[in-house]
Amino acid sequence: MPMQPWFSDAKLGIFIHYGIYAVDGWAESWSFYTGEVTHEQYMKQLDRFTASHYDPAAWAELFARVGAKYAVLTTKHHDGVTLWDTGHRNLDVVRDTPAGRDLVTGFVDALRERDLKVGLYYSHSDWNHPDYPSVRHVGPGEPASPFSHAEPGKEDPAAWERYLAYRDGQVGELVDRFRPDLLWFDGEWERTEEQWRMRELAELILAGNPDAILNARMLSHGDYATPEQGVPLQAPDGPWELCLTINDSWSYRPTDHDYKSVRRLVRYFTETIGMGGNLLLDVGPMEDGTIPAEQVERLEGLGAWISRHADAVYGTVAGLPPGHHYGPSTLSADRRTLYLTCFDVPREAVSIRGLRNAVRRVSVLGTGAELGHHVTGGLDAVPGVTWIDAPAAADLDEYATVLAVELDGELDLYRGTGRD
């Protein structure tokens, strides 16, 4: 199935890790799996999860205002606690927490009110389900947690069948009730594709919603790649998104104050879209459902930069390959305008190497100031260097300055080794 066109032009999505782990600020699911806290301590958070100020309409307003085009909510993390009223029950916030209500329906409705695409995260693995640790997929020398794997010789195929029926039932509910535009799976590393029965799961999803996009954690049935926490040096083949935290944590951790600055987020964002990807920027709401002020501040800072430079963001594709410009760039869909990002204050001139096109006009995005330009060098088929005059101080952006370079035709680059 061809990829839905909205995804590649979305550029910015918001990831939301929200669940009982926000009560005490422990790492989502992993804190009991790795022994940071006991399983008993972790599960006691169920008794104090209220979502008392949960306002999905306010979330959606914020996400739309900062320029995001989709958002992805953790409907069930590895701890197995679902955020919706599931008929395939193990643990859920409706019956097992003071929140006492379905939190997914409001999220979906609020996003659609703002014309945002709906993404739902679901973990294949479930470290609290009694039937989950019934088979094994452990490499040589790897530890096998009792939360995730059966002990050798104690595999239970019938229990695994029950678990797959439970998973399929829950995923089927998400598709039928919410018709998500995107399903974001996780936890796939704990089993093989055959154990997960990924083909059957993909068929189930697409029968219910043929337009649903699936991430690469559906293994060979995924539509796009999901690198985490660092811009890849080489873009993955096909569509992709970079999953990035605002501080160092996916979920709310009050002890984590290592927030990325707005300038750094702009850098991650421009590097990502310059390589043709989307940025899926994560927030971790507090237990009551409010997003911490430090996270809102950074979303708004990034959103303000995007608003000032929207022409270089939406309706663009990946820009110049490395070596042609010292910084990321994007290219308009008609391939006739290059957008060059400059993180540092340009000194004297900004250069483009290997540009065969003549340049019609260069301006500073956001202020419209026109810049002079000229070409030096070049021989036969080898183009010279295009030099663009540095913008005046008044035209520089606080975080990253973007130059719009209008070409005399579609982008034409020289990629050779020069004349012998």
Coordinates of C-alpha atoms in Angstrom, one line a residue:
M1 CA 0.0 0.0 0.0
P2 CA 1.4 3.4 -0.9
M3 CA 2.3 5.7 2.1
Q4 CA -0.4 8.2 3.0
P5 CA 0.8 11.6 1.6
W6 CA 0.0 13.6 4.7
F7 CA 2.8 11.9 6.7
S8 CA 5.7 13.2 4.8
D9 CA 4.5 16.7 4.8
A10 CA 3.6 16.7 8.5
K11 CA 7.1 17.6 9.6
L12 CA 6.2 17.8 13.3
G13 CA 4.3 15.4 15.5
I14 CA 3.9 15.2 19.3
F15 CA 4.5 12.0 21.2
I16 CA 2.7 11.8 24.6
H17 CA 3.8 9.3 27.2
Y18 CA 1.0 9.3 29.8
G19 CA 0.0 6.7 32.3
I20 CA 0.1 5.7 35.9
Y21 CA 3.9 6.0 35.9
A22 CA 3.4 9.8 36.2
V23 CA 2.1 9.5 39.7
D24 CA 5.5 9.0 41.3
G25 CA 7.5 10.0 38.3
W26 CA 9.1 6.6 37.7
A27 CA 10.3 5.6 34.2
E28 CA 7.4 4.2 32.2
S29 CA 7.2 0.4 32.8
W30 CA 10.9 0.0 32.7
S31 CA 11.4 1.1 36.3
F32 CA 9.9 -2.2 37.7
Y33 CA 11.3 -4.3 34.8
T34 CA 14.9 -3.2 35.6
G35 CA 14.5 -3.1 39.4
E36 CA 14.6 0.7 39.8
V37 CA 11.5 0.2 42.0
T38 CA 9.7 -3.0 43.1
H39 CA 6.8 -4.2 41.0
E40 CA 4.6 -3.7 44.1
Q41 CA 5.7 0.0 44.4
Y42 CA 5.1 0.6 40.8
M43 CA 1.6 -0.9 40.7
K44 CA 0.5 1.1 43.8
Q45 CA 0.4 4.1 41.5
L46 CA -2.9 2.7 40.2
D47 CA -4.5 3.9 43.4
R48 CA -3.4 7.5 42.9
F49 CA -3.9 8.1 39.2
T50 CA -6.7 10.7 38.8
A51 CA -6.2 12.5 35.5
S52 CA -8.0 15.3 37.5
H53 CA -7.0 18.1 35.1
Y54 CA -6.9 16.1 31.9
D55 CA -8.0 18.4 29.1
P56 CA -7.4 16.9 25.7
A57 CA -8.8 20.0 24.0
A58 CA -6.1 22.1 25.6
W59 CA -3.5 19.6 24.5
A60 CA -4.8 19.7 20.9
E61 CA -4.9 23.5 20.9
L62 CA -1.3 23.6 22.0
F63 CA -0.1 21.0 19.5
A64 CA -1.9 22.8 16.6
R65 CA -0.6 26.2 17.7
V66 CA 3.0 25.1 17.6
G67 CA 2.7 23.7 14.1
A68 CA 2.3 19.9 14.8
K69 CA 0.2 18.0 12.3
Y70 CA -0.3 14.8 14.3
A71 CA 0.0 13.4 17.8
V72 CA 0.6 9.9 19.2
L73 CA -0.7 8.9 22.7
T74 CA 0.4 5.8 24.7
T75 CA -2.8 3.9 24.9
K76 CA -1.0 0.9 26.5
H77 CA 2.7 0.8 27.5
H78 CA 4.6 -2.3 28.5
D79 CA 3.0 -2.2 31.9
G80 CA -0.3 -3.3 30.3
V81 CA -2.5 -0.5 31.7
T82 CA -4.8 0.7 29.0
L83 CA -6.1 4.3 28.8
W84 CA -9.4 3.3 27.2
D85 CA -12.5 1.3 28.2
T86 CA -11.4 -2.1 26.8
G87 CA -13.5 -5.1 26.6
H88 CA -10.4 -7.3 26.6
R89 CA -9.5 -6.6 30.2
N90 CA -6.4 -7.0 32.2
L91 CA -5.6 -3.5 33.7
D92 CA -7.2 -0.2 32.7
V93 CA -7.6 3.3 34.1
V94 CA -11.4 3.1 33.8
R95 CA -11.8 0.4 36.5
D96 CA -8.5 0.2 38.2
T97 CA -7.7 3.9 39.0
P98 CA -9.6 6.9 40.5
A99 CA -9.5 8.4 37.0
G100 CA -12.5 6.1 36.3
R101 CA -13.0 7.0 32.7
D102 CA -11.8 6.4 29.1
L103 CA -9.0 8.9 28.3
V104 CA -8.5 8.0 24.6
T105 CA -11.9 9.0 23.2
G106 CA -11.5 12.7 24.3
F107 CA -8.0 12.7 22.9
V108 CA -9.1 11.4 19.5
D109 CA -12.1 13.8 19.3
A110 CA -9.9 16.8 20.4
L111 CA -7.3 16.1 17.7
R112 CA -9.9 15.8 15.0
E113 CA -11.5 19.1 16.1
R114 CA -8.1 20.7 15.2
D115 CA -7.6 18.8 12.0
L116 CA -4.7 16.9 13.5
K117 CA -4.0 13.3 12.5
V118 CA -4.6 10.7 15.2
G119 CA -1.8 8.4 16.3
L120 CA -2.2 5.7 18.9
Y121 CA 0.7 3.9 20.5
Y122 CA 0.3 0.3 21.6
S123 CA 2.9 -2.0 23.0
H124 CA 2.9 -5.6 21.7
S125 CA 4.5 -6.6 25.0
D126 CA 2.6 -6.6 28.3
W127 CA 4.7 -7.3 31.4
N128 CA 1.6 -7.5 33.7
H129 CA -0.5 -10.0 31.6
P130 CA -0.4 -13.5 33.2
D131 CA -0.3 -15.2 29.7
Y132 CA 2.5 -13.0 28.3
P133 CA 5.7 -14.7 29.8
S134 CA 4.6 -18.0 28.3
V135 CA 7.2 -18.3 25.4
R136 CA 10.8 -17.4 24.9
H137 CA 12.8 -15.3 22.4
V138 CA 16.1 -14.7 24.1
G139 CA 19.5 -14.4 22.4
P140 CA 22.6 -16.2 23.7
G141 CA 23.8 -14.7 27.0
E142 CA 20.8 -12.4 27.3
P143 CA 19.0 -12.3 30.6
A144 CA 15.4 -13.4 30.5
S145 CA 13.1 -11.4 32.8
P146 CA 10.2 -13.3 34.5
F147 CA 8.0 -10.4 33.4
S148 CA 8.6 -11.2 29.7
H149 CA 9.8 -14.8 29.2
A150 CA 9.0 -18.3 30.3
E151 CA 11.7 -20.2 32.1
P152 CA 13.4 -22.9 29.9
G153 CA 11.1 -25.9 29.7
K154 CA 8.1 -24.1 31.1
E155 CA 6.8 -22.7 27.8
D156 CA 3.0 -22.7 27.5
P157 CA 1.7 -22.5 23.9
A158 CA -1.9 -22.4 25.0
A159 CA -1.3 -19.4 27.2
W160 CA 0.5 -17.6 24.3
E161 CA -2.5 -18.2 22.1
R162 CA -4.7 -16.6 24.7
Y163 CA -2.3 -13.6 24.9
L164 CA -2.4 -13.1 21.1
A165 CA -6.2 -13.2 21.2
Y166 CA -6.1 -10.5 23.9
R167 CA -3.7 -8.3 21.9
D168 CA -5.7 -8.7 18.7
G169 CA -8.9 -7.9 20.6
Q170 CA -7.4 -4.7 22.0
V171 CA -5.9 -3.6 18.7
G172 CA -9.1 -4.4 16.9
E173 CA -10.9 -2.1 19.4
L174 CA -8.5 0.7 18.8
V175 CA -9.1 0.4 15.0
D176 CA -12.9 0.0 15.1
R177 CA -13.6 2.7 17.7
F178 CA -11.1 5.3 16.9
R179 CA -10.0 4.7 13.3
P180 CA -6.5 6.1 13.9
D181 CA -4.6 7.6 11.1
L182 CA -1.4 6.0 12.5
L183 CA -0.7 3.0 14.8
W184 CA 2.6 3.3 16.6
F185 CA 3.7 -0.1 17.9
D186 CA 6.5 -0.9 20.4
G187 CA 7.9 -3.9 22.3
E188 CA 8.5 -5.9 19.2
W189 CA 12.0 -7.0 20.2
E190 CA 10.7 -9.5 22.7
R191 CA 9.4 -12.0 20.1
T192 CA 10.0 -13.0 16.5
E193 CA 7.8 -11.8 13.7
E194 CA 6.4 -15.3 13.5
Q195 CA 5.6 -15.5 17.2
W196 CA 3.9 -12.1 17.0
R197 CA 2.0 -13.2 13.9
M198 CA 2.6 -9.8 12.4
R199 CA 1.1 -10.6 9.1
E200 CA -2.2 -11.5 10.6
L201 CA -2.1 -8.4 12.8
A202 CA -1.5 -6.2 9.9
E203 CA -4.3 -7.8 8.0
L204 CA -6.6 -7.3 10.9
I205 CA -5.7 -3.6 11.1
L206 CA -6.0 -2.8 7.4
A207 CA -9.3 -4.7 7.1
G208 CA -10.7 -2.3 9.6
N209 CA -8.9 0.8 8.3
P210 CA -7.1 0.5 5.0
D211 CA -5.6 4.0 5.3
A212 CA -3.9 3.3 8.6
I213 CA -0.1 3.9 8.7
L214 CA 2.0 1.4 10.7
N215 CA 5.4 2.1 12.1
A216 CA 8.5 -0.1 11.6
R217 CA 7.9 -1.9 14.9
M218 CA 5.4 -4.0 12.9
L219 CA 8.7 -5.4 11.4
S220 CA 8.3 -6.3 7.7
H221 CA 4.7 -4.9 7.8
G222 CA 5.7 -1.4 8.9
D223 CA 5.5 1.7 6.6
Y224 CA 8.1 3.9 8.1
A225 CA 11.3 4.0 10.3
T226 CA 11.4 5.3 13.8
P227 CA 15.0 6.2 14.9
E228 CA 15.2 7.5 18.5
Q229 CA 17.0 10.2 20.3
G230 CA 19.5 11.2 17.6
V231 CA 19.4 12.4 14.0
P232 CA 20.7 9.5 11.9
L233 CA 23.8 10.3 9.8
Q234 CA 22.2 8.7 6.8
A235 CA 18.4 9.0 6.3
P236 CA 16.6 5.7 6.5
D237 CA 15.1 4.4 3.2
G238 CA 11.6 5.7 2.7
P239 CA 9.5 7.8 5.1
W240 CA 10.8 8.2 8.7
E241 CA 10.5 10.2 11.9
L242 CA 12.9 11.0 14.7
C243 CA 11.5 10.3 18.1
L244 CA 13.0 12.8 20.6
T245 CA 12.5 13.7 24.2
I246 CA 12.4 17.3 25.4
N247 CA 14.6 16.4 28.4
D248 CA 16.1 12.9 28.9
S249 CA 12.9 11.1 29.8
W250 CA 9.9 9.9 27.8
S251 CA 7.4 10.2 30.7
Y252 CA 7.1 12.8 33.5
R253 CA 10.1 12.6 35.8
P254 CA 10.3 15.6 38.2
T255 CA 14.0 15.0 38.9
D256 CA 14.9 15.3 35.2
H257 CA 15.8 19.0 34.6
D258 CA 18.1 18.4 31.6
Y259 CA 15.8 20.2 29.1
K260 CA 16.9 20.9 25.6
S261 CA 17.0 24.6 24.8
V262 CA 14.7 26.0 22.0
R263 CA 17.8 26.6 19.9
R264 CA 18.8 22.9 20.2
L265 CA 15.3 21.8 19.4
V266 CA 15.3 24.0 16.3
R267 CA 18.6 22.3 15.3
Y268 CA 17.2 18.8 15.7
F269 CA 14.1 19.8 13.8
T270 CA 15.8 21.4 10.8
E271 CA 18.4 18.6 10.6
T272 CA 15.6 16.1 10.6
I273 CA 13.3 17.7 7.9
G274 CA 16.5 18.6 5.9
M275 CA 17.0 14.8 5.6
G276 CA 13.3 14.2 4.7
G277 CA 12.1 13.1 8.1
N278 CA 9.5 14.2 10.6
L279 CA 10.3 15.1 14.2
L280 CA 8.1 13.3 16.8
L281 CA 8.8 15.4 19.8
D282 CA 7.8 13.8 23.1
V283 CA 6.0 15.3 26.2
G284 CA 5.4 13.7 29.5
P285 CA 2.2 15.0 31.2
M286 CA 2.0 15.0 35.0
E287 CA -0.4 12.6 36.8
D288 CA -3.2 15.1 36.7
G289 CA -2.9 15.5 32.9
T290 CA -1.2 18.9 32.7
I291 CA 1.9 19.2 30.6
P292 CA 4.8 20.7 32.6
A293 CA 5.5 24.4 32.0
E294 CA 9.1 23.8 30.9
Q295 CA 7.8 21.5 28.2
V296 CA 5.1 23.9 27.0
E297 CA 7.7 26.7 26.9
R298 CA 9.9 24.7 24.6
L299 CA 7.1 23.6 22.4
E300 CA 6.0 27.2 22.0
G301 CA 9.5 28.4 21.3
L302 CA 9.9 25.8 18.5
G303 CA 6.5 26.6 17.2
A304 CA 7.2 30.3 17.0
W305 CA 10.4 29.5 14.9
I306 CA 8.3 27.2 12.6
S307 CA 5.7 29.9 12.2
R308 CA 8.4 32.5 11.1
H309 CA 9.8 30.0 8.6
A310 CA 6.8 28.0 7.5
D311 CA 7.8 28.2 3.8
A312 CA 11.0 26.3 4.6
V313 CA 9.0 23.6 6.5
Y314 CA 5.7 22.7 5.0
G315 CA 5.4 21.6 1.4
T316 CA 9.2 20.9 1.2
V317 CA 11.3 17.8 0.6
A318 CA 14.8 16.9 1.7
G319 CA 17.4 19.5 0.7
L320 CA 21.0 19.4 -0.4
P321 CA 23.2 16.4 0.3
P322 CA 26.0 17.0 2.7
G323 CA 28.9 19.1 1.4
H324 CA 26.9 21.5 -0.7
H325 CA 26.0 23.8 2.2
Y326 CA 27.3 23.9 5.8
G327 CA 24.0 23.3 7.5
P328 CA 20.7 21.6 6.7
S329 CA 18.4 22.7 3.9
T330 CA 15.0 21.9 2.4
L331 CA 13.7 22.2 -1.2
S332 CA 10.3 23.4 -2.3
A333 CA 8.0 20.8 -3.8
D334 CA 8.5 22.3 -7.3
R335 CA 12.3 22.0 -6.7
R336 CA 12.8 25.7 -7.6
T337 CA 13.5 27.2 -4.2
L338 CA 16.2 26.1 -1.8
Y339 CA 16.0 27.0 1.9
L340 CA 19.4 27.2 3.6
T341 CA 19.5 27.0 7.4
C342 CA 22.4 28.9 9.2
F343 CA 22.8 28.0 12.9
D344 CA 25.7 30.4 13.4
V345 CA 26.0 34.1 12.4
P346 CA 27.2 34.1 8.8
R347 CA 30.6 35.8 8.4
E348 CA 31.0 37.7 5.0
A349 CA 29.1 35.1 2.9
V350 CA 27.2 31.8 2.8
S351 CA 28.2 29.4 0.0
I352 CA 26.6 26.7 -2.1
R353 CA 28.9 24.4 -3.9
G354 CA 28.0 22.4 -7.0
L355 CA 25.0 24.5 -8.0
R356 CA 24.5 24.4 -11.7
N357 CA 21.5 26.7 -11.6
A358 CA 21.6 30.4 -11.9
V359 CA 20.1 32.1 -8.9
R360 CA 17.3 34.6 -9.5
R361 CA 16.9 36.0 -6.0
V362 CA 18.0 35.4 -2.4
S363 CA 16.1 36.7 0.6
V364 CA 16.0 36.2 4.3
L365 CA 12.9 34.2 5.4
G366 CA 10.9 36.1 7.9
T367 CA 12.1 39.6 7.1
G368 CA 12.2 39.5 3.3
A369 CA 15.5 41.3 3.1
E370 CA 17.1 40.7 -0.3
L371 CA 20.8 39.6 -0.4
G372 CA 23.4 39.9 -3.1
H373 CA 25.0 36.9 -4.7
H374 CA 27.6 36.0 -7.2
V375 CA 29.6 33.0 -8.6
T376 CA 33.3 32.6 -8.6
G377 CA 35.3 29.9 -10.4
G378 CA 34.0 27.1 -12.4
L379 CA 35.3 25.4 -15.5
D380 CA 33.5 23.7 -18.4
A381 CA 30.9 21.4 -16.8
V382 CA 32.1 22.0 -13.3
P383 CA 30.2 24.9 -11.7
G384 CA 31.8 27.5 -9.5
V385 CA 30.8 28.4 -5.9
T386 CA 27.7 30.5 -5.4
W387 CA 28.4 33.1 -2.7
I388 CA 25.5 34.8 -0.9
D389 CA 26.2 38.0 1.0
A390 CA 25.8 37.7 4.8
P391 CA 22.5 39.1 6.2
A392 CA 22.6 42.3 8.3
A393 CA 22.4 41.7 12.1
A394 CA 18.8 43.0 12.1
D395 CA 17.8 40.1 9.8
L396 CA 19.3 37.3 11.8
D397 CA 16.9 34.9 13.7
E398 CA 17.6 34.3 17.3
Y399 CA 17.8 30.5 16.8
A400 CA 18.5 29.8 13.1
T401 CA 18.4 32.1 10.1
V402 CA 16.9 30.7 6.8
L403 CA 17.8 32.0 3.4
A404 CA 15.4 31.4 0.5
V405 CA 17.3 30.9 -2.7
E406 CA 15.1 31.1 -5.8
L407 CA 16.6 29.2 -8.8
D408 CA 16.1 29.6 -12.5
G409 CA 14.7 26.1 -12.8
E410 CA 14.5 22.8 -11.0
L411 CA 17.5 22.2 -8.7
D412 CA 20.5 20.9 -10.8
L413 CA 23.5 19.8 -8.8
Y414 CA 27.0 18.7 -9.8
R415 CA 28.2 15.7 -7.9
G416 CA 31.4 14.9 -9.7
T417 CA 35.1 15.0 -8.7
G418 CA 36.1 18.0 -10.8
R419 CA 38.2 18.3 -13.9
D420 CA 41.1 15.9 -14.2

